[in-house]
Amino acid sequence: MKSSLLAILLLLLIPFPAMPAKKLDTGTRKPTVACPMAYWRSDSIVNVHFVRDTFTPEQRQALLDAMVYSEETARKMGLAVTFNYAGETDGLIDCQSCLTVTRQDTYQNHRRGPVTLNALRRNNSGQLISAWIGIDRTRNTSVGLSGLVLEALRGVRGTKALSICKK
């Protein structure tokens, strides 16, 4: 008994080399950090929905103007993503080439900031099929809202990212 206890203790003291875990290939490719434009297909017509009773008409127009500006910037770089206003909805919509804009509660120390772009569904190459933008409820000026939407879209297709990802 003492010898088996001694053998067990010795085995515990012998260092074993750490073997790295093998990565599993899931067969789906996610967008790389270096190429965030991969989120939308370059020729997408994205239907934009606003959640009902979350924005005033002036705020909604400012958000749409920001999307038009984003389209023009992308077009200058050879990309043809178009945003089409598709009306109001009662909640998030998950359909082909849809973007829902809504409000969310964002806390002061929230790591993602006052606006987030969130995928609802992606295709096999990692590009967005459907997504939503959540804007902090405390941001109410039209200028501030349009800046936040541009920030969210820039995270998807910023100027630097567009030049890197252009094919």
PDB file of N, CA and C in Angstrom, residues 15-116:
ATOM      1  N   PRO A  15       6.540  16.041 -14.490  1.00  0.00           N
ATOM      2  CA  PRO A  15       5.871  16.989 -15.397  1.00  0.00           C
ATOM      3  C   PRO A  15       5.559  16.332 -16.742  1.00  0.00           C
ATOM      4  N   PHE A  16       4.361  16.562 -17.218  1.00  0.00           N
ATOM      5  CA  PHE A  16       3.956  16.086 -18.534  1.00  0.00           C
ATOM      6  C   PHE A  16       3.890  17.290 -19.473  1.00  0.00           C
ATOM      7  N   PRO A  17       4.378  17.128 -20.697  1.00  0.00           N
ATOM      8  CA  PRO A  17       4.300  18.262 -21.630  1.00  0.00           C
ATOM      9  C   PRO A  17       2.843  18.577 -21.960  1.00  0.00           C
ATOM     10  N   ALA A  18       2.550  19.863 -22.011  1.00  0.00           N
ATOM     11  CA  ALA A  18       1.185  20.291 -22.336  1.00  0.00           C
ATOM     12  C   ALA A  18       0.965  20.129 -23.829  1.00  0.00           C
ATOM     13  N   MET A  19      -0.115  19.521 -24.191  1.00  0.00           N
ATOM     14  CA  MET A  19      -0.460  19.329 -25.596  1.00  0.00           C
ATOM     15  C   MET A  19      -1.512  20.371 -25.976  1.00  0.00           C
ATOM     16  N   PRO A  20      -1.268  21.143 -27.021  1.00  0.00           N
ATOM     17  CA  PRO A  20      -2.280  22.121 -27.411  1.00  0.00           C
ATOM     18  C   PRO A  20      -3.532  21.414 -27.920  1.00  0.00           C
ATOM     19  N   ALA A  21      -4.664  21.998 -27.587  1.00  0.00           N
ATOM     20  CA  ALA A  21      -5.930  21.428 -28.048  1.00  0.00           C
ATOM     21  C   ALA A  21      -6.079  21.682 -29.539  1.00  0.00           C
ATOM     22  N   LYS A  22      -6.610  20.718 -30.249  1.00  0.00           N
ATOM     23  CA  LYS A  22      -6.827  20.883 -31.682  1.00  0.00           C
ATOM     24  C   LYS A  22      -8.049  21.757 -31.904  1.00  0.00           C
ATOM     25  N   LYS A  23      -7.943  22.657 -32.871  1.00  0.00           N
ATOM     26  CA  LYS A  23      -9.089  23.494 -33.216  1.00  0.00           C
ATOM     27  C   LYS A  23     -10.015  22.695 -34.117  1.00  0.00           C
ATOM     28  N   LEU A  24     -11.288  22.799 -33.841  1.00  0.00           N
ATOM     29  CA  LEU A  24     -12.269  22.115 -34.664  1.00  0.00           C
ATOM     30  C   LEU A  24     -12.647  23.004 -35.835  1.00  0.00           C
ATOM     31  N   ASP A  25     -12.660  22.443 -37.011  1.00  0.00           N
ATOM     32  CA  ASP A  25     -13.095  23.177 -38.189  1.00  0.00           C
ATOM     33  C   ASP A  25     -14.599  23.005 -38.328  1.00  0.00           C
ATOM     34  N   THR A  26     -15.316  24.089 -38.143  1.00  0.00           N
ATOM     35  CA  THR A  26     -16.777  24.007 -38.196  1.00  0.00           C
ATOM     36  C   THR A  26     -17.296  24.098 -39.626  1.00  0.00           C
ATOM     37  N   GLY A  27     -16.415  24.430 -40.559  1.00  0.00           N
ATOM     38  CA  GLY A  27     -16.843  24.509 -41.944  1.00  0.00           C
ATOM     39  C   GLY A  27     -17.421  25.854 -42.332  1.00  0.00           C
ATOM     40  N   THR A  28     -17.555  26.776 -41.386  1.00  0.00           N
ATOM     41  CA  THR A  28     -18.056  28.104 -41.726  1.00  0.00           C
ATOM     42  C   THR A  28     -16.964  29.120 -41.472  1.00  0.00           C
ATOM     43  N   ARG A  29     -16.879  30.082 -42.367  1.00  0.00           N
ATOM     44  CA  ARG A  29     -15.854  31.100 -42.253  1.00  0.00           C
ATOM     45  C   ARG A  29     -16.475  32.353 -41.680  1.00  0.00           C
ATOM     46  N   LYS A  30     -15.828  32.907 -40.671  1.00  0.00           N
ATOM     47  CA  LYS A  30     -16.310  34.146 -40.062  1.00  0.00           C
ATOM     48  C   LYS A  30     -15.563  35.311 -40.712  1.00  0.00           C
ATOM     49  N   PRO A  31     -16.153  36.505 -40.726  1.00  0.00           N
ATOM     50  CA  PRO A  31     -15.449  37.648 -41.286  1.00  0.00           C
ATOM     51  C   PRO A  31     -14.206  37.956 -40.471  1.00  0.00           C
ATOM     52  N   THR A  32     -13.155  38.348 -41.143  1.00  0.00           N
ATOM     53  CA  THR A  32     -11.927  38.663 -40.431  1.00  0.00           C
ATOM     54  C   THR A  32     -11.990  40.088 -39.911  1.00  0.00           C
ATOM     55  N   VAL A  33     -11.169  40.359 -38.903  1.00  0.00           N
ATOM     56  CA  VAL A  33     -11.115  41.705 -38.340  1.00  0.00           C
ATOM     57  C   VAL A  33     -10.571  42.678 -39.377  1.00  0.00           C
ATOM     58  N   ALA A  34      -9.650  42.216 -40.211  1.00  0.00           N
ATOM     59  CA  ALA A  34      -9.034  43.089 -41.199  1.00  0.00           C
ATOM     60  C   ALA A  34      -9.987  43.457 -42.334  1.00  0.00           C
ATOM     61  N   CYS A  35     -11.085  42.750 -42.458  1.00  0.00           N
ATOM     62  CA  CYS A  35     -11.994  43.002 -43.572  1.00  0.00           C
ATOM     63  C   CYS A  35     -13.445  43.062 -43.112  1.00  0.00           C
ATOM     64  N   PRO A  36     -13.809  44.096 -42.340  1.00  0.00           N
ATOM     65  CA  PRO A  36     -15.176  44.151 -41.840  1.00  0.00           C
ATOM     66  C   PRO A  36     -16.227  44.363 -42.922  1.00  0.00           C
ATOM     67  N   MET A  37     -15.863  44.831 -44.118  1.00  0.00           N
ATOM     68  CA  MET A  37     -16.847  45.024 -45.180  1.00  0.00           C
ATOM     69  C   MET A  37     -17.471  43.705 -45.599  1.00  0.00           C
ATOM     70  N   ALA A  38     -16.840  42.604 -45.244  1.00  0.00           N
ATOM     71  CA  ALA A  38     -17.391  41.299 -45.593  1.00  0.00           C
ATOM     72  C   ALA A  38     -18.751  41.083 -44.950  1.00  0.00           C
ATOM     73  N   TYR A  39     -19.189  42.004 -44.089  1.00  0.00           N
ATOM     74  CA  TYR A  39     -20.464  41.829 -43.412  1.00  0.00           C
ATOM     75  C   TYR A  39     -21.649  41.881 -44.362  1.00  0.00           C
ATOM     76  N   TRP A  40     -21.662  42.788 -45.330  1.00  0.00           N
ATOM     77  CA  TRP A  40     -22.749  42.840 -46.316  1.00  0.00           C
ATOM     78  C   TRP A  40     -22.160  42.513 -47.674  1.00  0.00           C
ATOM     79  N   ARG A  41     -22.903  41.810 -48.513  1.00  0.00           N
ATOM     80  CA  ARG A  41     -22.455  41.613 -49.891  1.00  0.00           C
ATOM     81  C   ARG A  41     -22.363  42.980 -50.548  1.00  0.00           C
ATOM     82  N   SER A  42     -21.397  43.151 -51.418  1.00  0.00           N
ATOM     83  CA  SER A  42     -21.151  44.481 -51.982  1.00  0.00           C
ATOM     84  C   SER A  42     -22.301  44.990 -52.848  1.00  0.00           C
ATOM     85  N   ASP A  43     -23.169  44.115 -53.319  1.00  0.00           N
ATOM     86  CA  ASP A  43     -24.283  44.550 -54.163  1.00  0.00           C
ATOM     87  C   ASP A  43     -25.628  44.446 -53.445  1.00  0.00           C
ATOM     88  N   SER A  44     -25.612  44.423 -52.118  1.00  0.00           N
ATOM     89  CA  SER A  44     -26.846  44.241 -51.338  1.00  0.00           C
ATOM     90  C   SER A  44     -27.755  45.463 -51.399  1.00  0.00           C
ATOM     91  N   ILE A  45     -29.047  45.197 -51.444  1.00  0.00           N
ATOM     92  CA  ILE A  45     -30.060  46.225 -51.213  1.00  0.00           C
ATOM     93  C   ILE A  45     -30.655  45.874 -49.857  1.00  0.00           C
ATOM     94  N   VAL A  46     -30.310  46.671 -48.852  1.00  0.00           N
ATOM     95  CA  VAL A  46     -30.689  46.380 -47.472  1.00  0.00           C
ATOM     96  C   VAL A  46     -31.968  47.134 -47.134  1.00  0.00           C
ATOM     97  N   ASN A  47     -32.997  46.409 -46.741  1.00  0.00           N
ATOM     98  CA  ASN A  47     -34.267  47.013 -46.331  1.00  0.00           C
ATOM     99  C   ASN A  47     -34.170  47.424 -44.871  1.00  0.00           C
ATOM    100  N   VAL A  48     -34.334  48.718 -44.616  1.00  0.00           N
ATOM    101  CA  VAL A  48     -34.178  49.270 -43.269  1.00  0.00           C
ATOM    102  C   VAL A  48     -35.548  49.475 -42.634  1.00  0.00           C
ATOM    103  N   HIS A  49     -35.724  48.887 -41.460  1.00  0.00           N
ATOM    104  CA  HIS A  49     -36.964  49.022 -40.689  1.00  0.00           C
ATOM    105  C   HIS A  49     -36.642  49.744 -39.387  1.00  0.00           C
ATOM    106  N   PHE A  50     -37.549  50.610 -38.943  1.00  0.00           N
ATOM    107  CA  PHE A  50     -37.422  51.249 -37.635  1.00  0.00           C
ATOM    108  C   PHE A  50     -38.478  50.650 -36.717  1.00  0.00           C
ATOM    109  N   VAL A  51     -38.089  50.363 -35.482  1.00  0.00           N
ATOM    110  CA  VAL A  51     -39.070  49.853 -34.527  1.00  0.00           C
ATOM    111  C   VAL A  51     -40.030  50.992 -34.198  1.00  0.00           C
ATOM    112  N   ARG A  52     -41.306  50.690 -34.266  1.00  0.00           N
ATOM    113  CA  ARG A  52     -42.378  51.665 -34.094  1.00  0.00           C
ATOM    114  C   ARG A  52     -42.248  52.428 -32.769  1.00  0.00           C
ATOM    115  N   ASP A  53     -42.516  53.719 -32.814  1.00  0.00           N
ATOM    116  CA  ASP A  53     -42.546  54.601 -31.637  1.00  0.00           C
ATOM    117  C   ASP A  53     -41.205  54.736 -30.918  1.00  0.00           C
ATOM    118  N   THR A  54     -40.102  54.549 -31.636  1.00  0.00           N
ATOM    119  CA  THR A  54     -38.794  54.741 -30.996  1.00  0.00           C
ATOM    120  C   THR A  54     -38.094  56.006 -31.473  1.00  0.00           C
ATOM    121  N   PHE A  55     -38.493  56.529 -32.631  1.00  0.00           N
ATOM    122  CA  PHE A  55     -37.862  57.730 -33.175  1.00  0.00           C
ATOM    123  C   PHE A  55     -38.937  58.698 -33.651  1.00  0.00           C
ATOM    124  N   THR A  56     -38.673  59.994 -33.481  1.00  0.00           N
ATOM    125  CA  THR A  56     -39.569  61.012 -34.028  1.00  0.00           C
ATOM    126  C   THR A  56     -39.355  61.064 -35.544  1.00  0.00           C
ATOM    127  N   PRO A  57     -40.271  61.690 -36.292  1.00  0.00           N
ATOM    128  CA  PRO A  57     -40.065  61.809 -37.742  1.00  0.00           C
ATOM    129  C   PRO A  57     -38.740  62.510 -38.090  1.00  0.00           C
ATOM    130  N   GLU A  58     -38.363  63.538 -37.319  1.00  0.00           N
ATOM    131  CA  GLU A  58     -37.101  64.246 -37.579  1.00  0.00           C
ATOM    132  C   GLU A  58     -35.906  63.324 -37.325  1.00  0.00           C
ATOM    133  N   GLN A  59     -35.953  62.553 -36.249  1.00  0.00           N
ATOM    134  CA  GLN A  59     -34.868  61.627 -35.942  1.00  0.00           C
ATOM    135  C   GLN A  59     -34.769  60.546 -37.019  1.00  0.00           C
ATOM    136  N   ARG A  60     -35.900  60.023 -37.438  1.00  0.00           N
ATOM    137  CA  ARG A  60     -35.923  58.985 -38.469  1.00  0.00           C
ATOM    138  C   ARG A  60     -35.307  59.517 -39.764  1.00  0.00           C
ATOM    139  N   GLN A  61     -35.647  60.768 -40.127  1.00  0.00           N
ATOM    140  CA  GLN A  61     -35.086  61.354 -41.341  1.00  0.00           C
ATOM    141  C   GLN A  61     -33.574  61.536 -41.210  1.00  0.00           C
ATOM    142  N   ALA A  62     -33.108  61.949 -40.040  1.00  0.00           N
ATOM    143  CA  ALA A  62     -31.665  62.103 -39.820  1.00  0.00           C
ATOM    144  C   ALA A  62     -30.950  60.759 -39.956  1.00  0.00           C
ATOM    145  N   LEU A  63     -31.562  59.696 -39.459  1.00  0.00           N
ATOM    146  CA  LEU A  63     -30.971  58.361 -39.577  1.00  0.00           C
ATOM    147  C   LEU A  63     -30.924  57.913 -41.037  1.00  0.00           C
ATOM    148  N   LEU A  64     -31.991  58.169 -41.774  1.00  0.00           N
ATOM    149  CA  LEU A  64     -32.012  57.808 -43.193  1.00  0.00           C
ATOM    150  C   LEU A  64     -30.984  58.614 -43.984  1.00  0.00           C
ATOM    151  N   ASP A  65     -30.839  59.906 -43.655  1.00  0.00           N
ATOM    152  CA  ASP A  65     -29.828  60.739 -44.320  1.00  0.00           C
ATOM    153  C   ASP A  65     -28.425  60.200 -44.063  1.00  0.00           C
ATOM    154  N   ALA A  66     -28.182  59.720 -42.849  1.00  0.00           N
ATOM    155  CA  ALA A  66     -26.871  59.147 -42.520  1.00  0.00           C
ATOM    156  C   ALA A  66     -26.613  57.897 -43.356  1.00  0.00           C
ATOM    157  N   MET A  67     -27.640  57.117 -43.592  1.00  0.00           N
ATOM    158  CA  MET A  67     -27.473  55.910 -44.403  1.00  0.00           C
ATOM    159  C   MET A  67     -27.212  56.255 -45.865  1.00  0.00           C
ATOM    160  N   VAL A  68     -27.869  57.300 -46.362  1.00  0.00           N
ATOM    161  CA  VAL A  68     -27.614  57.752 -47.735  1.00  0.00           C
ATOM    162  C   VAL A  68     -26.164  58.216 -47.859  1.00  0.00           C
ATOM    163  N   TYR A  69     -25.681  58.954 -46.871  1.00  0.00           N
ATOM    164  CA  TYR A  69     -24.288  59.404 -46.876  1.00  0.00           C
ATOM    165  C   TYR A  69     -23.343  58.200 -46.894  1.00  0.00           C
ATOM    166  N   SER A  70     -23.663  57.188 -46.098  1.00  0.00           N
ATOM    167  CA  SER A  70     -22.847  55.981 -46.052  1.00  0.00           C
ATOM    168  C   SER A  70     -22.842  55.270 -47.404  1.00  0.00           C
ATOM    169  N   GLU A  71     -23.987  55.225 -48.066  1.00  0.00           N
ATOM    170  CA  GLU A  71     -24.093  54.642 -49.412  1.00  0.00           C
ATOM    171  C   GLU A  71     -23.177  55.366 -50.389  1.00  0.00           C
ATOM    172  N   GLU A  72     -23.237  56.702 -50.362  1.00  0.00           N
ATOM    173  CA  GLU A  72     -22.436  57.502 -51.289  1.00  0.00           C
ATOM    174  C   GLU A  72     -20.951  57.280 -51.063  1.00  0.00           C
ATOM    175  N   THR A  73     -20.552  57.195 -49.804  1.00  0.00           N
ATOM    176  CA  THR A  73     -19.148  56.939 -49.480  1.00  0.00           C
ATOM    177  C   THR A  73     -18.726  55.578 -50.015  1.00  0.00           C
ATOM    178  N   ALA A  74     -19.557  54.580 -49.825  1.00  0.00           N
ATOM    179  CA  ALA A  74     -19.248  53.231 -50.306  1.00  0.00           C
ATOM    180  C   ALA A  74     -19.194  53.199 -51.833  1.00  0.00           C
ATOM    181  N   ARG A  75     -20.112  53.904 -52.479  1.00  0.00           N
ATOM    182  CA  ARG A  75     -20.156  53.920 -53.945  1.00  0.00           C
ATOM    183  C   ARG A  75     -18.872  54.516 -54.522  1.00  0.00           C
ATOM    184  N   LYS A  76     -18.339  55.552 -53.865  1.00  0.00           N
ATOM    185  CA  LYS A  76     -17.085  56.161 -54.320  1.00  0.00           C
ATOM    186  C   LYS A  76     -15.936  55.171 -54.256  1.00  0.00           C
ATOM    187  N   MET A  77     -16.070  54.161 -53.408  1.00  0.00           N
ATOM    188  CA  MET A  77     -15.015  53.164 -53.257  1.00  0.00           C
ATOM    189  C   MET A  77     -15.319  51.897 -54.044  1.00  0.00           C
ATOM    190  N   GLY A  78     -16.340  51.941 -54.894  1.00  0.00           N
ATOM    191  CA  GLY A  78     -16.630  50.808 -55.761  1.00  0.00           C
ATOM    192  C   GLY A  78     -17.569  49.772 -55.184  1.00  0.00           C
ATOM    193  N   LEU A  79     -18.250  50.083 -54.109  1.00  0.00           N
ATOM    194  CA  LEU A  79     -19.198  49.144 -53.507  1.00  0.00           C
ATOM    195  C   LEU A  79     -20.612  49.658 -53.721  1.00  0.00           C
ATOM    196  N   ALA A  80     -21.551  48.746 -53.871  1.00  0.00           N
ATOM    197  CA  ALA A  80     -22.911  49.152 -54.218  1.00  0.00           C
ATOM    198  C   ALA A  80     -23.940  48.722 -53.181  1.00  0.00           C
ATOM    199  N   VAL A  81     -23.628  48.845 -51.902  1.00  0.00           N
ATOM    200  CA  VAL A  81     -24.609  48.540 -50.860  1.00  0.00           C
ATOM    201  C   VAL A  81     -25.603  49.694 -50.809  1.00  0.00           C
ATOM    202  N   THR A  82     -26.892  49.376 -50.902  1.00  0.00           N
ATOM    203  CA  THR A  82     -27.950  50.377 -50.900  1.00  0.00           C
ATOM    204  C   THR A  82     -28.882  50.130 -49.723  1.00  0.00           C
ATOM    205  N   PHE A  83     -29.283  51.222 -49.048  1.00  0.00           N
ATOM    206  CA  PHE A  83     -30.237  51.130 -47.945  1.00  0.00           C
ATOM    207  C   PHE A  83     -31.582  51.654 -48.423  1.00  0.00           C
ATOM    208  N   ASN A  84     -32.617  50.850 -48.256  1.00  0.00           N
ATOM    209  CA  ASN A  84     -33.956  51.173 -48.711  1.00  0.00           C
ATOM    210  C   ASN A  84     -34.885  51.220 -47.499  1.00  0.00           C
ATOM    211  N   TYR A  85     -35.525  52.384 -47.256  1.00  0.00           N
ATOM    212  CA  TYR A  85     -36.446  52.489 -46.118  1.00  0.00           C
ATOM    213  C   TYR A  85     -37.651  51.591 -46.364  1.00  0.00           C
ATOM    214  N   ALA A  86     -37.930  50.689 -45.413  1.00  0.00           N
ATOM    215  CA  ALA A  86     -39.005  49.705 -45.585  1.00  0.00           C
ATOM    216  C   ALA A  86     -40.132  49.884 -44.578  1.00  0.00           C
ATOM    217  N   GLY A  87     -40.123  50.980 -43.808  1.00  0.00           N
ATOM    218  CA  GLY A  87     -41.220  51.252 -42.892  1.00  0.00           C
ATOM    219  C   GLY A  87     -40.932  50.878 -41.449  1.00  0.00           C
ATOM    220  N   GLU A  88     -42.002  50.893 -40.657  1.00  0.00           N
ATOM    221  CA  GLU A  88     -41.885  50.597 -39.231  1.00  0.00           C
ATOM    222  C   GLU A  88     -42.316  49.166 -38.944  1.00  0.00           C
ATOM    223  N   THR A  89     -41.840  48.665 -37.820  1.00  0.00           N
ATOM    224  CA  THR A  89     -42.151  47.308 -37.395  1.00  0.00           C
ATOM    225  C   THR A  89     -42.353  47.289 -35.884  1.00  0.00           C
ATOM    226  N   ASP A  90     -42.922  46.215 -35.385  1.00  0.00           N
ATOM    227  CA  ASP A  90     -43.141  46.100 -33.942  1.00  0.00           C
ATOM    228  C   ASP A  90     -41.947  45.503 -33.211  1.00  0.00           C
ATOM    229  N   GLY A  91     -40.970  44.997 -33.930  1.00  0.00           N
ATOM    230  CA  GLY A  91     -39.796  44.388 -33.296  1.00  0.00           C
ATOM    231  C   GLY A  91     -38.748  44.060 -34.336  1.00  0.00           C
ATOM    232  N   LEU A  92     -37.743  43.298 -33.931  1.00  0.00           N
ATOM    233  CA  LEU A  92     -36.668  42.925 -34.845  1.00  0.00           C
ATOM    234  C   LEU A  92     -37.207  42.065 -35.977  1.00  0.00           C
ATOM    235  N   ILE A  93     -36.698  42.302 -37.173  1.00  0.00           N
ATOM    236  CA  ILE A  93     -37.108  41.538 -38.348  1.00  0.00           C
ATOM    237  C   ILE A  93     -35.909  40.745 -38.840  1.00  0.00           C
ATOM    238  N   ASP A  94     -36.121  39.459 -39.049  1.00  0.00           N
ATOM    239  CA  ASP A  94     -35.067  38.583 -39.560  1.00  0.00           C
ATOM    240  C   ASP A  94     -35.494  38.102 -40.943  1.00  0.00           C
ATOM    241  N   CYS A  95     -35.059  38.825 -41.968  1.00  0.00           N
ATOM    242  CA  CYS A  95     -35.389  38.449 -43.340  1.00  0.00           C
ATOM    243  C   CYS A  95     -34.170  38.712 -44.220  1.00  0.00           C
ATOM    244  N   GLN A  96     -34.250  38.343 -45.484  1.00  0.00           N
ATOM    245  CA  GLN A  96     -33.141  38.520 -46.412  1.00  0.00           C
ATOM    246  C   GLN A  96     -32.812  40.002 -46.583  1.00  0.00           C
ATOM    247  N   SER A  97     -31.573  40.390 -46.322  1.00  0.00           N
ATOM    248  CA  SER A  97     -31.080  41.766 -46.473  1.00  0.00           C
ATOM    249  C   SER A  97     -31.914  42.775 -45.699  1.00  0.00           C
ATOM    250  N   CYS A  98     -32.132  42.507 -44.414  1.00  0.00           N
ATOM    251  CA  CYS A  98     -32.903  43.408 -43.559  1.00  0.00           C
ATOM    252  C   CYS A  98     -32.033  43.979 -42.448  1.00  0.00           C
ATOM    253  N   LEU A  99     -32.287  45.236 -42.124  1.00  0.00           N
ATOM    254  CA  LEU A  99     -31.627  45.914 -41.017  1.00  0.00           C
ATOM    255  C   LEU A  99     -32.713  46.601 -40.202  1.00  0.00           C
ATOM    256  N   THR A 100     -32.777  46.275 -38.916  1.00  0.00           N
ATOM    257  CA  THR A 100     -33.745  46.910 -38.025  1.00  0.00           C
ATOM    258  C   THR A 100     -33.000  47.895 -37.142  1.00  0.00           C
ATOM    259  N   VAL A 101     -33.526  49.112 -37.016  1.00  0.00           N
ATOM    260  CA  VAL A 101     -32.926  50.125 -36.149  1.00  0.00           C
ATOM    261  C   VAL A 101     -33.852  50.299 -34.952  1.00  0.00           C
ATOM    262  N   THR A 102     -33.288  50.186 -33.750  1.00  0.00           N
ATOM    263  CA  THR A 102     -34.084  50.258 -32.535  1.00  0.00           C
ATOM    264  C   THR A 102     -33.295  50.941 -31.426  1.00  0.00           C
ATOM    265  N   ARG A 103     -33.887  51.009 -30.265  1.00  0.00           N
ATOM    266  CA  ARG A 103     -33.232  51.562 -29.073  1.00  0.00           C
ATOM    267  C   ARG A 103     -32.803  50.422 -28.172  1.00  0.00           C
ATOM    268  N   GLN A 104     -31.790  50.687 -27.362  1.00  0.00           N
ATOM    269  CA  GLN A 104     -31.355  49.717 -26.365  1.00  0.00           C
ATOM    270  C   GLN A 104     -30.870  50.460 -25.137  1.00  0.00           C
ATOM    271  N   ASP A 105     -30.868  49.778 -24.015  1.00  0.00           N
ATOM    272  CA  ASP A 105     -30.318  50.353 -22.789  1.00  0.00           C
ATOM    273  C   ASP A 105     -28.817  50.133 -22.794  1.00  0.00           C
ATOM    274  N   THR A 106     -28.066  51.220 -22.690  1.00  0.00           N
ATOM    275  CA  THR A 106     -26.615  51.135 -22.639  1.00  0.00           C
ATOM    276  C   THR A 106     -26.171  51.765 -21.340  1.00  0.00           C
ATOM    277  N   TYR A 107     -25.314  51.091 -20.654  1.00  0.00           N
ATOM    278  CA  TYR A 107     -24.864  51.563 -19.355  1.00  0.00           C
ATOM    279  C   TYR A 107     -23.546  52.299 -19.493  1.00  0.00           C
ATOM    280  N   GLN A 108     -23.230  53.151 -18.516  1.00  0.00           N
ATOM    281  CA  GLN A 108     -22.068  54.032 -18.586  1.00  0.00           C
ATOM    282  C   GLN A 108     -20.775  53.270 -18.856  1.00  0.00           C
ATOM    283  N   ASN A 109     -20.595  52.134 -18.237  1.00  0.00           N
ATOM    284  CA  ASN A 109     -19.361  51.368 -18.412  1.00  0.00           C
ATOM    285  C   ASN A 109     -19.507  50.260 -19.442  1.00  0.00           C
ATOM    286  N   HIS A 110     -20.515  50.350 -20.286  1.00  0.00           N
ATOM    287  CA  HIS A 110     -20.753  49.328 -21.310  1.00  0.00           C
ATOM    288  C   HIS A 110     -19.585  49.333 -22.278  1.00  0.00           C
ATOM    289  N   ARG A 111     -19.002  48.188 -22.523  1.00  0.00           N
ATOM    290  CA  ARG A 111     -17.792  48.117 -23.342  1.00  0.00           C
ATOM    291  C   ARG A 111     -18.045  48.369 -24.822  1.00  0.00           C
ATOM    292  N   ARG A 112     -19.281  48.250 -25.266  1.00  0.00           N
ATOM    293  CA  ARG A 112     -19.548  48.388 -26.690  1.00  0.00           C
ATOM    294  C   ARG A 112     -19.998  49.776 -27.099  1.00  0.00           C
ATOM    295  N   GLY A 113     -20.203  50.667 -26.173  1.00  0.00           N
ATOM    296  CA  GLY A 113     -20.543  52.034 -26.517  1.00  0.00           C
ATOM    297  C   GLY A 113     -22.029  52.261 -26.715  1.00  0.00           C
ATOM    298  N   PRO A 114     -22.393  53.476 -27.175  1.00  0.00           N
ATOM    299  CA  PRO A 114     -23.802  53.864 -27.273  1.00  0.00           C
ATOM    300  C   PRO A 114     -24.531  53.311 -28.499  1.00  0.00           C
ATOM    301  N   VAL A 115     -23.833  52.611 -29.375  1.00  0.00           N
ATOM    302  CA  VAL A 115     -24.468  52.035 -30.558  1.00  0.00           C
ATOM    303  C   VAL A 115     -23.813  50.688 -30.859  1.00  0.00           C
ATOM    304  N   THR A 116     -24.631  49.716 -31.258  1.00  0.00           N
ATOM    305  CA  THR A 116     -24.092  48.401 -31.612  1.00  0.00           C
ATOM    306  C   THR A 116     -24.744  47.913 -32.897  1.00  0.00           C
TER     307      THR A 116
END
